[in-house]
Structures are given as structure tokens and as C-alpha cells.
Coordinates of C-alpha atoms in Angstrom, one line a residue:
Chain A
M1 CA 131.0 96.0 78.1
L2 CA 128.6 98.1 76.0
E3 CA 130.0 96.4 73.0
H4 CA 127.1 97.3 70.7
W5 CA 127.7 101.0 71.4
N6 CA 130.2 102.7 69.1
D7 CA 133.1 104.5 70.8
G8 CA 132.5 108.2 71.1
P9 CA 131.3 110.9 73.6
T10 CA 127.9 109.2 74.3
K11 CA 129.4 106.0 75.4
A12 CA 132.2 107.8 77.3
A13 CA 129.7 109.9 79.1
I14 CA 127.8 106.7 80.3
V15 CA 131.0 104.9 81.4
D16 CA 132.3 108.0 83.3
F17 CA 129.0 108.5 85.0
V18 CA 128.9 104.9 86.1
D19 CA 132.5 104.9 87.3
Q20 CA 131.9 108.0 89.3
T21 CA 128.6 106.6 90.7
V22 CA 130.3 103.3 91.9
A23 CA 132.9 105.4 93.7
E24 CA 130.5 107.9 95.3
V25 CA 126.9 106.7 95.6
E26 CA 125.7 103.9 97.9
P27 CA 124.0 101.0 96.1
E28 CA 120.6 101.7 97.4
A29 CA 120.6 105.1 95.7
R30 CA 121.7 103.8 92.4
I31 CA 118.2 104.1 90.8
A32 CA 117.8 104.2 87.1
V33 CA 114.6 104.8 85.3
F34 CA 113.8 104.2 81.6
D35 CA 110.9 105.2 79.4
N36 CA 109.9 102.2 77.3
D37 CA 108.4 103.1 73.9
G38 CA 111.1 104.6 71.7
T39 CA 113.6 104.2 74.5
L40 CA 113.9 100.5 75.2
W41 CA 111.8 99.1 72.3
C42 CA 110.5 100.3 68.9
E43 CA 107.5 102.5 68.9
K44 CA 107.1 102.9 65.2
P45 CA 105.1 102.7 63.0
M46 CA 102.8 102.4 66.0
Y47 CA 103.1 101.6 69.7
I48 CA 103.3 97.9 70.2
Q49 CA 100.5 98.1 72.7
L50 CA 98.3 99.8 70.1
D51 CA 98.8 96.7 67.9
F52 CA 97.7 94.5 70.8
L53 CA 94.6 96.6 71.1
V54 CA 93.9 96.7 67.4
R55 CA 93.8 92.9 67.4
R56 CA 91.4 93.0 70.4
F57 CA 89.2 95.5 68.5
A58 CA 89.1 93.0 65.6
E59 CA 88.0 90.3 67.9
Q60 CA 85.3 92.5 69.3
V61 CA 84.0 93.4 65.8
A62 CA 83.9 89.7 64.9
A63 CA 81.9 89.0 68.1
D64 CA 79.6 92.0 67.5
P65 CA 79.2 93.1 63.9
S66 CA 77.3 96.2 64.8
L67 CA 80.6 97.7 65.9
R68 CA 81.6 97.9 62.2
E69 CA 79.7 101.2 62.1
R70 CA 81.7 102.8 65.0
Q71 CA 85.1 104.1 65.3
P72 CA 87.6 102.9 66.0
Y73 CA 86.2 99.4 65.3
K74 CA 85.2 100.6 61.8
A75 CA 88.8 101.5 60.9
V76 CA 90.0 98.2 62.2
Y77 CA 87.3 96.3 60.3
E78 CA 88.2 98.2 57.1
D79 CA 91.9 97.8 57.6
D80 CA 92.3 101.5 57.7
L81 CA 94.8 101.9 60.5
R82 CA 95.8 105.2 59.2
W83 CA 92.7 106.5 60.9
I84 CA 94.3 105.6 64.3
G85 CA 97.5 107.2 63.5
D86 CA 95.7 110.3 62.4
A87 CA 93.7 110.4 65.6
V88 CA 96.9 110.5 67.6
T89 CA 98.5 112.9 65.3
K90 CA 95.5 115.2 65.7
H91 CA 95.7 114.8 69.5
Y92 CA 99.2 116.2 69.5
E93 CA 97.9 119.1 67.4
G94 CA 95.2 119.9 70.0
D95 CA 92.2 118.1 68.3
D96 CA 90.7 115.3 70.3
T97 CA 87.7 114.6 68.1
D98 CA 88.9 111.1 67.1
L99 CA 91.0 110.5 70.2
K100 CA 88.0 110.4 72.5
P101 CA 86.3 107.3 71.0
L102 CA 89.7 105.7 70.5
V103 CA 90.5 106.2 74.2
G104 CA 87.1 104.8 75.2
A105 CA 87.7 101.7 73.0
I106 CA 91.2 101.3 74.5
L107 CA 90.0 101.6 78.1
S108 CA 87.2 99.0 77.5
A109 CA 89.1 96.6 75.3
H110 CA 90.1 94.3 78.3
E111 CA 87.4 95.3 80.7
A112 CA 86.0 93.1 83.5
I113 CA 88.7 90.3 83.5
T114 CA 91.0 89.3 86.2
V115 CA 94.5 90.7 86.2
E116 CA 95.8 87.1 85.6
E117 CA 93.6 86.7 82.5
H118 CA 94.9 90.1 81.3
A119 CA 98.4 88.9 81.6
S120 CA 97.7 85.7 79.7
R121 CA 96.2 87.7 76.8
V122 CA 99.4 89.8 76.8
R123 CA 101.7 86.7 76.8
A124 CA 99.6 85.2 73.9
F125 CA 100.1 88.3 71.9
F126 CA 103.9 88.4 72.4
A127 CA 104.1 84.6 71.6
E128 CA 103.1 85.2 68.1
A129 CA 102.7 88.9 67.0
T130 CA 105.3 90.3 64.6
H131 CA 106.3 93.9 63.8
P132 CA 104.6 95.0 60.6
T133 CA 107.8 96.3 58.8
L134 CA 110.9 95.1 60.6
G135 CA 110.1 91.5 60.0
R136 CA 110.8 90.2 63.5
P137 CA 108.6 89.3 66.5
Y138 CA 107.7 92.2 68.8
R139 CA 109.4 90.3 71.6
E140 CA 112.6 90.9 69.7
C141 CA 112.0 94.6 69.2
G142 CA 114.0 95.7 72.2
Y143 CA 117.1 97.9 71.3
L144 CA 120.1 95.7 71.9
P145 CA 122.4 98.7 73.0
M146 CA 119.7 99.7 75.6
V147 CA 119.4 96.2 76.9
E148 CA 123.1 96.1 77.2
L149 CA 123.0 99.4 79.1
L150 CA 120.4 97.9 81.5
Q151 CA 122.8 95.0 82.1
Y152 CA 125.8 97.2 82.4
L153 CA 124.0 99.4 85.1
A154 CA 122.6 96.3 86.9
G155 CA 126.1 94.9 86.9
N156 CA 127.3 98.1 88.7
G157 CA 124.8 97.9 91.5
F158 CA 121.9 99.9 89.9
T159 CA 118.3 99.0 90.2
N160 CA 116.5 99.6 86.9
Y161 CA 112.9 100.6 86.6
I162 CA 110.7 101.2 83.6
V163 CA 108.5 104.4 83.9
S164 CA 106.4 104.5 80.7
G165 CA 103.3 105.9 79.3
G166 CA 102.5 102.4 78.2
G167 CA 100.2 100.1 80.1
R168 CA 101.7 98.9 83.4
D169 CA 99.9 95.5 83.2
F170 CA 100.7 95.3 79.4
M171 CA 104.4 95.5 80.0
R172 CA 104.8 93.4 83.1
P173 CA 104.3 90.0 81.6
I174 CA 107.2 90.6 79.1
T175 CA 109.7 93.0 80.8
G176 CA 111.4 90.1 82.6
A177 CA 112.3 88.2 79.4
L178 CA 113.2 91.3 77.4
Y179 CA 115.0 93.5 80.0
D180 CA 115.4 91.4 83.2
I181 CA 113.1 93.9 84.9
P182 CA 110.5 92.2 87.2
P183 CA 106.9 93.4 87.4
E184 CA 107.4 95.3 90.7
R185 CA 109.8 97.6 88.8
V186 CA 107.4 98.4 86.0
V187 CA 105.6 101.8 86.4
G188 CA 103.0 102.6 83.7
S189 CA 99.6 103.8 82.8
S190 CA 96.8 101.9 84.4
V191 CA 93.0 101.5 84.6
G192 CA 91.2 101.2 87.9
L193 CA 91.0 97.7 89.4
I194 CA 88.2 96.5 91.7
Y195 CA 88.5 93.7 94.2
R196 CA 85.9 91.0 94.3
D197 CA 85.9 87.5 95.9
G198 CA 89.6 87.1 96.2
S199 CA 90.5 88.5 92.7
L200 CA 91.2 91.8 91.0
F201 CA 89.2 92.8 88.0
T202 CA 89.9 95.4 85.3
T203 CA 87.6 98.2 84.8
A204 CA 87.2 100.8 81.9
Q205 CA 88.0 103.7 84.2
P206 CA 91.3 105.4 83.6
E207 CA 93.5 105.6 86.7
F208 CA 96.8 107.2 85.7
L209 CA 98.3 108.2 82.4
D210 CA 101.9 108.0 83.3
D211 CA 103.3 110.7 81.1
R212 CA 104.9 114.1 81.3
P213 CA 104.6 115.5 85.0
M214 CA 102.9 112.4 86.1
K215 CA 106.1 110.5 85.5
P216 CA 108.0 111.9 88.5
V217 CA 104.8 111.6 90.5
R218 CA 104.3 107.9 89.8
L219 CA 107.9 107.0 90.1
W220 CA 108.0 108.6 93.5
S221 CA 104.9 106.7 94.5
R222 CA 106.6 103.5 93.5
I223 CA 110.2 104.1 94.4
G224 CA 110.3 106.8 97.0
R225 CA 113.7 108.0 95.8
R226 CA 114.9 110.2 93.1
P227 CA 116.5 108.4 90.2
I228 CA 120.2 109.2 89.5
F229 CA 119.9 108.0 85.9
A230 CA 117.0 108.7 83.6
A231 CA 116.5 107.8 80.0
G232 CA 113.7 108.8 77.5
N233 CA 113.2 109.8 74.0
S234 CA 110.2 112.2 73.9
N235 CA 108.6 115.3 75.2
G236 CA 106.7 113.0 77.6
D237 CA 110.0 112.3 79.4
I238 CA 111.1 115.8 80.1
E239 CA 109.9 116.1 83.7
M240 CA 111.2 112.6 84.6
L241 CA 114.6 113.6 83.3
E242 CA 114.5 116.9 85.2
F243 CA 113.5 115.0 88.4
A244 CA 116.7 112.8 88.3
D245 CA 119.2 114.2 90.7
T246 CA 122.0 113.3 93.0
P247 CA 123.2 115.1 96.1
G248 CA 126.3 116.1 94.0
G249 CA 124.1 117.2 91.1
S250 CA 125.7 114.7 88.7
A251 CA 122.6 112.7 87.6
L252 CA 122.9 111.4 84.0
R253 CA 120.0 112.2 81.7
L254 CA 119.9 110.3 78.4
L255 CA 117.8 111.1 75.4
V256 CA 117.5 108.6 72.6
R257 CA 117.4 110.4 69.2
H258 CA 115.8 108.5 66.3
D259 CA 117.8 109.5 63.3
E260 CA 118.3 106.0 61.6
A261 CA 115.9 105.5 58.7
E262 CA 117.7 102.4 57.5
R263 CA 118.0 100.2 60.6
E264 CA 115.1 101.7 62.5
F265 CA 113.1 104.9 62.0
D266 CA 114.0 108.5 61.5
Y267 CA 111.7 111.0 63.3
T268 CA 111.7 113.9 65.8
A269 CA 107.9 114.4 66.0
G270 CA 106.9 114.4 69.6
A271 CA 110.5 115.0 70.7
E272 CA 111.0 118.5 69.6
R273 CA 111.0 120.1 73.1
A274 CA 113.0 117.3 74.7
L275 CA 115.7 117.7 72.1
D276 CA 115.7 121.5 72.7
Q277 CA 116.1 121.0 76.3
A278 CA 118.7 118.4 76.0
A279 CA 120.8 120.9 74.0
A280 CA 120.2 123.7 76.4
S281 CA 120.7 121.6 79.7
G282 CA 123.6 119.4 78.4
W283 CA 121.6 116.2 78.6
V284 CA 123.4 113.3 76.8
V285 CA 121.9 112.6 73.5
S286 CA 122.2 109.1 72.0
R287 CA 121.9 109.3 68.1
I288 CA 121.0 105.9 67.0
K289 CA 122.9 106.4 63.7
N290 CA 126.2 107.2 65.2
D291 CA 126.1 105.6 68.6
W292 CA 124.6 102.2 68.1
A293 CA 126.7 99.7 66.3
T294 CA 123.7 97.3 66.2
V295 CA 120.0 98.3 66.8
F296 CA 118.3 94.9 67.3
G297 CA 119.6 91.5 68.5
D298 CA 119.3 88.3 66.5
Chain B
M1 CA 115.3 81.4 114.6
L2 CA 112.1 83.0 115.8
E3 CA 113.5 82.9 119.3
H4 CA 111.1 85.5 120.7
W5 CA 108.2 83.4 119.6
N6 CA 106.9 80.7 122.1
D7 CA 106.8 77.2 120.8
G8 CA 103.3 76.3 119.8
P9 CA 101.0 75.9 116.9
T10 CA 101.5 79.5 115.6
K11 CA 105.2 79.3 115.4
A12 CA 104.9 75.7 114.0
A13 CA 102.5 76.9 111.2
I14 CA 105.0 79.7 110.2
V15 CA 108.0 77.4 110.2
D16 CA 106.1 74.7 108.2
F17 CA 104.9 77.2 105.7
V18 CA 108.4 78.6 105.1
D19 CA 109.9 75.1 104.8
Q20 CA 107.3 74.2 102.2
T21 CA 107.8 77.5 100.4
V22 CA 111.5 77.1 100.1
A23 CA 111.0 73.7 98.7
E24 CA 108.3 74.6 96.2
V25 CA 108.2 78.2 95.3
E26 CA 110.7 80.1 93.3
P27 CA 112.3 83.0 95.1
E28 CA 110.7 85.8 92.8
A29 CA 107.2 84.6 93.9
R30 CA 108.1 84.6 97.7
I31 CA 106.2 87.9 98.3
A32 CA 105.2 88.7 101.9
V33 CA 103.0 91.7 102.7
F34 CA 102.5 93.2 106.2
D35 CA 100.0 95.7 107.5
N36 CA 101.9 98.1 109.8
D37 CA 99.7 99.7 112.6
G38 CA 98.9 97.0 115.0
T39 CA 100.8 94.3 113.1
L40 CA 104.4 95.5 113.0
W41 CA 104.2 98.4 115.5
C42 CA 102.0 99.5 118.3
E43 CA 98.8 101.4 117.3
K44 CA 97.5 102.2 120.7
P45 CA 96.4 104.5 122.5
M46 CA 96.6 106.2 119.0
Y47 CA 98.3 105.7 115.7
I48 CA 101.8 106.9 115.9
Q49 CA 101.1 109.0 112.7
L50 CA 98.3 110.7 114.6
D51 CA 100.7 111.8 117.2
F52 CA 103.0 113.2 114.4
L53 CA 99.9 115.1 113.1
V54 CA 98.8 116.3 116.5
R55 CA 102.3 117.8 117.1
R56 CA 101.9 119.5 113.8
F57 CA 98.4 120.9 114.6
A58 CA 100.0 122.4 117.9
E59 CA 102.6 124.1 115.7
Q60 CA 99.9 125.4 113.4
V61 CA 97.8 126.7 116.4
A62 CA 101.0 128.4 117.7
A63 CA 101.5 130.1 114.4
D64 CA 97.8 131.1 113.9
P65 CA 95.9 131.5 117.3
S66 CA 92.6 131.9 115.4
L67 CA 92.8 128.1 115.0
R68 CA 92.1 127.7 118.7
E69 CA 88.4 128.1 117.9
R70 CA 88.3 125.3 115.2
Q71 CA 88.4 121.6 115.5
P72 CA 90.6 119.6 115.6
Y73 CA 93.1 122.4 116.5
K74 CA 90.9 123.4 119.5
A75 CA 91.1 119.9 121.0
V76 CA 94.9 119.9 120.6
Y77 CA 95.2 123.4 122.0
E78 CA 93.0 122.3 125.0
D79 CA 94.9 119.1 125.4
D80 CA 91.7 117.2 124.8
L81 CA 93.0 114.3 122.7
R82 CA 90.0 112.3 123.7
W83 CA 88.1 114.4 121.1
I84 CA 90.2 112.9 118.3
G85 CA 89.8 109.3 119.6
D86 CA 86.0 109.9 119.7
A87 CA 85.9 111.2 116.3
V88 CA 87.6 108.0 115.0
T89 CA 85.3 105.8 117.2
K90 CA 82.3 107.7 115.9
H91 CA 83.5 107.1 112.3
Y92 CA 83.6 103.3 112.9
E93 CA 80.0 103.6 114.2
G94 CA 79.0 105.5 111.1
D95 CA 79.0 109.1 112.2
D96 CA 81.5 111.3 110.4
T97 CA 80.6 114.6 111.9
D98 CA 83.9 115.0 113.7
L99 CA 85.9 113.0 111.3
K100 CA 85.4 115.4 108.4
P101 CA 87.2 118.4 109.9
L102 CA 89.8 116.0 111.4
V103 CA 90.6 114.5 107.9
G104 CA 90.7 118.1 106.4
A105 CA 93.3 119.0 109.0
I106 CA 95.2 115.8 108.4
L107 CA 95.4 116.3 104.6
S108 CA 96.5 119.9 104.9
A109 CA 98.9 119.5 107.8
H110 CA 101.9 119.0 105.6
E111 CA 100.7 120.8 102.5
A112 CA 102.8 122.4 99.8
I113 CA 106.3 121.2 100.8
T114 CA 108.7 119.1 98.9
V115 CA 108.8 115.3 99.4
E116 CA 112.3 115.7 100.8
E117 CA 111.1 118.3 103.4
H118 CA 108.3 116.0 104.4
A119 CA 110.7 113.2 104.9
S120 CA 112.9 115.4 107.1
R121 CA 109.9 116.4 109.3
V122 CA 109.3 112.7 109.8
R123 CA 112.8 112.0 110.7
A124 CA 112.8 114.8 113.2
F125 CA 109.7 113.3 114.8
F126 CA 111.2 109.8 115.2
A127 CA 114.4 111.3 116.5
E128 CA 112.7 112.4 119.7
A129 CA 109.0 111.5 120.1
T130 CA 108.1 108.9 122.8
H131 CA 105.1 106.7 123.2
P132 CA 102.7 108.3 125.8
T133 CA 102.3 105.2 128.0
L134 CA 105.0 102.6 127.1
G135 CA 107.8 104.9 128.0
R136 CA 109.9 104.1 124.9
P137 CA 110.7 106.1 121.8
Y138 CA 108.3 105.4 118.9
R139 CA 111.2 104.2 116.9
E140 CA 111.4 101.3 119.3
C141 CA 107.7 100.5 119.2
G142 CA 108.1 97.8 116.6
Y143 CA 107.1 94.3 117.8
L144 CA 110.3 92.2 118.2
P145 CA 108.7 88.9 117.2
M146 CA 107.4 90.4 114.1
V147 CA 110.7 92.1 113.2
E148 CA 112.1 88.7 113.8
L149 CA 109.6 87.2 111.5
L150 CA 110.5 89.7 108.7
Q151 CA 114.2 88.7 109.1
Y152 CA 113.3 85.0 109.0
L153 CA 111.3 85.4 105.8
A154 CA 114.0 87.5 104.2
G155 CA 116.5 85.0 105.1
N156 CA 114.5 82.4 103.3
G157 CA 114.4 84.3 100.2
F158 CA 111.2 86.3 100.7
T159 CA 110.7 89.9 99.7
N160 CA 108.8 91.8 102.4
Y161 CA 106.5 94.7 101.7
I162 CA 104.5 97.0 104.0
V163 CA 100.9 97.6 102.9
S164 CA 99.2 99.8 105.3
G165 CA 96.5 102.4 105.8
G166 CA 99.2 104.6 107.3
G167 CA 100.9 107.3 105.2
R168 CA 103.2 106.1 102.5
D169 CA 105.6 109.0 102.9
F170 CA 105.2 108.9 106.7
M171 CA 106.4 105.4 107.0
R172 CA 109.2 105.4 104.4
P173 CA 111.8 107.5 106.3
I174 CA 111.8 104.9 109.2
T175 CA 111.0 101.5 107.8
G176 CA 114.6 100.9 106.8
A177 CA 115.8 101.2 110.4
L178 CA 112.9 99.5 112.0
Y179 CA 112.2 96.6 109.6
D180 CA 115.0 96.6 107.0
I181 CA 112.3 97.5 104.4
P182 CA 113.4 100.1 101.9
P183 CA 111.1 102.9 100.6
E184 CA 110.3 101.1 97.4
R185 CA 108.6 98.3 99.3
V186 CA 106.3 100.6 101.5
V187 CA 102.7 100.8 100.1
G188 CA 100.4 103.2 102.0
S189 CA 97.9 105.9 101.9
S190 CA 98.9 109.1 100.1
V191 CA 98.0 112.7 99.2
G192 CA 98.3 113.9 95.6
L193 CA 101.7 115.2 94.6
I194 CA 102.4 117.9 92.0
Y195 CA 105.5 118.4 90.0
R196 CA 107.0 121.9 89.6
D197 CA 110.5 123.0 88.7
G198 CA 112.2 119.7 89.3
S199 CA 110.6 118.9 92.6
L200 CA 107.5 117.2 93.9
F201 CA 105.2 119.0 96.3
T202 CA 102.6 117.7 98.7
T203 CA 99.0 118.8 98.2
A204 CA 96.0 118.5 100.5
Q205 CA 94.2 116.3 98.0
P206 CA 93.6 112.7 99.1
E207 CA 94.9 110.2 96.6
F208 CA 94.5 106.7 98.0
L209 CA 93.3 105.4 101.4
D210 CA 95.1 102.1 101.4
D211 CA 92.6 100.2 103.4
R212 CA 90.2 97.3 103.0
P213 CA 89.7 96.4 99.2
M214 CA 92.1 99.1 98.2
K215 CA 94.9 97.1 99.9
P216 CA 94.9 94.3 97.1
V217 CA 94.4 97.0 94.5
R218 CA 97.4 99.1 95.7
L219 CA 99.7 96.2 96.3
W220 CA 99.0 94.9 92.8
S221 CA 99.8 98.3 91.4
R222 CA 103.1 98.2 93.2
I223 CA 104.1 94.6 93.1
G224 CA 102.2 93.0 90.2
R225 CA 102.1 89.6 91.9
R226 CA 99.9 87.9 94.5
P227 CA 101.6 87.7 97.9
I228 CA 101.9 84.2 99.3
F229 CA 102.2 85.4 102.9
A230 CA 99.9 88.2 104.4
A231 CA 99.8 89.5 107.9
G232 CA 97.4 92.0 109.5
N233 CA 95.4 92.5 112.6
S234 CA 92.2 94.3 111.7
N235 CA 89.1 94.4 109.5
G236 CA 91.0 96.6 107.1
D237 CA 93.3 93.7 106.3
I238 CA 90.7 91.1 105.4
E239 CA 90.8 91.7 101.6
M240 CA 94.5 91.6 101.6
L241 CA 94.7 88.4 103.4
E242 CA 92.0 86.9 101.0
F243 CA 94.0 88.0 98.0
A244 CA 97.2 86.1 99.2
D245 CA 97.4 83.0 97.2
T246 CA 99.8 80.4 95.7
P247 CA 99.3 78.1 92.7
G248 CA 99.0 75.3 95.2
G249 CA 96.6 77.2 97.4
S250 CA 98.8 77.1 100.5
A251 CA 99.3 80.8 101.3
L252 CA 99.8 81.7 104.9
R253 CA 97.4 84.3 106.3
L254 CA 98.5 85.6 109.8
L255 CA 96.2 87.6 112.1
V256 CA 97.8 89.3 115.1
R257 CA 95.4 89.3 118.0
H258 CA 95.9 91.9 120.7
D259 CA 95.0 90.2 124.0
E260 CA 97.9 91.3 126.2
A261 CA 97.0 94.2 128.6
E262 CA 100.1 93.9 130.6
R263 CA 102.9 94.1 128.0
E264 CA 100.9 95.9 125.3
F265 CA 97.2 96.5 124.9
D266 CA 94.0 94.3 125.0
Y267 CA 91.4 95.1 122.3
T268 CA 89.4 93.6 119.5
A269 CA 87.6 96.7 118.4
G270 CA 88.0 97.0 114.6
A271 CA 89.1 93.4 114.4
E272 CA 85.8 91.6 115.0
R273 CA 85.1 90.6 111.4
A274 CA 88.7 89.7 110.8
L275 CA 88.8 87.4 113.8
D276 CA 85.6 85.8 112.7
Q277 CA 86.8 85.2 109.2
A278 CA 90.1 83.8 110.7
A279 CA 88.2 81.3 112.6
A280 CA 86.0 80.4 109.7
S281 CA 88.8 80.2 107.1
G282 CA 91.5 78.7 109.1
W283 CA 93.9 81.7 109.1
V284 CA 96.7 81.5 111.6
V285 CA 96.0 83.7 114.7
S286 CA 99.0 85.0 116.6
R287 CA 97.8 85.8 120.2
I288 CA 100.3 88.1 121.7
K289 CA 99.8 86.8 125.3
N290 CA 100.5 83.2 124.3
D291 CA 102.7 83.4 121.2
W292 CA 105.2 86.2 121.9
A293 CA 107.9 85.6 124.5
T294 CA 108.8 89.3 124.2
V295 CA 106.8 92.1 122.8
F296 CA 109.3 94.9 122.3
G297 CA 113.1 94.9 122.0
D298 CA 115.5 96.8 124.3

């Protein structure tokens, strides 16, 4: 039971919460929601989905060399991935100059294909793509203690959902194998779909960015209940953690803190406000360095 | 097993399909989707949700008498519900003159309350409201053979979802009791929600009208799989039934036909194209008169 968690206050808080829930909360109401990037799997040095998209951009440049002159394809062609990281960093600093063409390219990367074809592109990616620095396949970049936590909750009658800023249809083909979470329990960002002749086709129109206050909105749309357990790792998860509640007010809100340079990554960028609120509101903070005996599985 | 269905080709088609599915389709893929109004519960002489709204309009007129001069509140105040029916009929004939103020009133009827308060208004309605001609509470207006079909499918490893043009958050508080379908498996139309201070509040902004080609789009958003069983009763269900599929191509598409004036209602308005397509494509048509031994439960 949670054997890859070190003994200490974090593990104890989780176990106490689950024991209390099993005693007091009916199974239908045992809803747990998890952010994905940085909470269930590694998000550094870049989002796994961004690598999926970068590889697609490279295919698009190969098919249409005129794209070499346009960002973000230029950066990909010149192997200058720093440009992408900088575009995202600048966005968080309030400057969207580079983010706009990046988002346009992201939205159109897999345009006008069926949802089934999209899923098969995702499966092909996870079948072979490897993490650039950890030396392991992306499909093995889930955090072992968090996977164990999912299993522990499921074993105690919880229903686990992913509620992520990542792409809904990017995560779905892989979450069953990684987390035992089926597609109907994956909530994420999406492009609009259109129906034609018996099939659904992707568009390049944004539908939802499932982040910040949209997280409680989208999880309500999907689940129709408040979660009693919510886990995240960044500022984008604050509202979802706030929304978690129980009639008795004893929801567990868990924030993963990345402070482990050796086994994973050490960063607080993008999590500053969440960490402040965790301290102010008594949320449980899981420090990877202290709390996780192992970070990744074999 | 399906004891309120008369023996005949419709019942036989259902049983054969389920037997074949159990033999050939893994449980995770046994997804069944059902329209609600006119498929699982009675939609005549008006949608049950419309009665819920009309009662709210009456409350609004009582609180603000100046509304007596404005439609649709005027019609409600003057007990002229025919005006509402006509507005909808005119819409289907291409004239939205009266539908526009009606839709505006519908969208704002339950504006700026928490999702929990909305659910408690719905529960209060179903606790007491009765059908205007059938002489039974609305909460007993589900079709017994269809409830039995839901149970039969669930008993054979299917997961049942509602995918309705009706309001998502209007149906959710009652579908557990009526159909044993929990809130997370109810897909429907919705207004936008906004998050504030730990709660979600309704707005008067339309989000999705879950009808026609939006039905497959919204069910994919929720489920992420194609259904292998789809049931409806109107033109609004055509695309959802078309989208149902199995790898072997043996999905069951069921269309309920209302031809029973004595025990329920006899109408084809709004179902003309669906009935044509059912005939052309070999969809299973359930004629209430012939196929259902009983329409409503006690």
C-alpha cells in the first residue's frame, strides 16, 4: 500500500483521508480528479504533447519546404527548440508575440482527420518516442507513486478522472495503459469536431482550454459532481483544488512540488501562487525529494 | 427479460444483438446511448423541461408584474401555453419570430445560481409536478419497456448514457432514480458556467445545443468511443444513430415510433426524416402500439 511513498506526514494525510472517506462517503461520491502534466507524468523539459506536435511540425516542413521560413516550423527545422520554450515563457510573462503563431500551428497540426486517425497517430508516437533527457520511453514517464496512489484510491472505491490542460484526445489513447483510466474519464483541452458522413473530423478551431477556472467548469460538465480529492502541481490547478469539497468539508487537496533535480526536475516556475495558496490553506504538499521513494517505474 | 416487450421482430432483434455483443465485444466497448425526450420518457404534450421552465416563468411574473406584457411571460400569465407550442412549431417550419424571446427566457430562467441550487430546484419540481393529461407524476413518465431495456443492457455489461437535447443539469438530478444512470453519464444541452469563490454559477449564455450533428460531437467529448447501440425517436437523433458503429459493422440503431394514441401519443411530426432513414437503412423501429405490452409502470 503506497509502498513507493516514504513514511511521513504526506503519506499519513492521504491514508487518513482515505480511511475517513471509506467510513463516511458513499462510493458514488468518491470522485478523485488529477491534473496530468507535472502531476501524473513528467512535463519537463517540455510537455510530452509538445514533442508530439514538434514531430508533426517536422513532417509538415518535410512535406512543404516553404514552411521553413515561418515560425514555429522554422525553429523545428533549425532544431532550435529553445524558441518554443521561450514563446511559452514569454506567454507567462504576458507577451504573446511568439505564442500566437505557435498556437495556430498547434491547432492545425492534426486538422481534418477523423478522431480514429488522430488516436492512431498518438499511439504511433507513444510506441516509439523517448524522453530527451531521462532516457526512457514517454510511455514510462508516469510517476510511480502517483500511479500507486491512483490504484490505492480505486481500490478504496474511488473513481479517478484526469482533468488536464493537455489535449483530451491526445491523452485518451494512452491513459488506460499508464493509469488504468479509460477515455470517458479523461477531461482535457480540445479542438472543435465536425460530423460528416458517419464520422467526426478534427478542425483547427479551439474549443476549450481546460486550465485554471475552466477546470471546475469542464469537470462539472463531465462528472456533474464535486470531487472530494483533487491533485495538481501548478497555478493552473488552483481553482480545481478549491472546487473540491465534501459535505463535511474534508476534501483532500494535493499539490505535487518538483524539488528533485537528481531523479526528476527542480522547478517552481508556474507553481508560485499554487504553493502560496497551499501554505495558506493547508493543502497537502507532496515534495518529490522527501515523499517519493522512487520517481519512475522500471 | 424484456417482459414488457411483446414478442416479435423488434424484441428478437434486440436480444440477438445483445447475444452477439456479449460473445464478440469486450465490455469496455459495450457503449449504449439513448436520447431522452420521446425515447426514455414522454415528451408530449410538451417537453417536461418546458413545464419546469413555465413554472419558473410564472414565478418570475409574480415577482415582477411588468413581465406580464412580454412574451413568453405574457402567455404564461394568461395561461395561453398554446403560444409556446406554436413558437416551437413555427421554429420547425423555419420561423423563429416567437422562438427568440422564448429561448432568451429559457436561458435566463435559472441564471446566476450555483449548480447545487439549480439541482435542488429540479428535485423540488420532480417531487410534486404531474403530467397534464396522463395523470401521473412526471417522475413516473419514463417508458417501462425502455427502462427494462436499460436494465437488460446493463445486465449484459453495457454502459448506458443519455445523449439528449434536453438540459444536462435538468436531467442529472433525476436520471439515477428513473434510469439508474448517474450524472456523469448524462450528456445534454447546457448554458455556460462561471467559476467564482469555490462555486460554479449558471449564466444565460448558451453553451451547447446537444441535437442533430452535435450529438455525436458531444458524446465523443464525453465518452471518447463510438457507441455500439443507439436509440432515438426524432430527426434530432439521426446523426447519433449513424455514428453508432462496431468494428464488425453490427451496431444496433433503434428508433421509437409513437403510434399509440390510447396509451400515450400518436405523432410523427419531427420524426419524418428519421423514419425514412430507418426504413432505408434497416434501423430497428419500435412501434409502441405493437411492441410495448405496457407503456408506463405503476
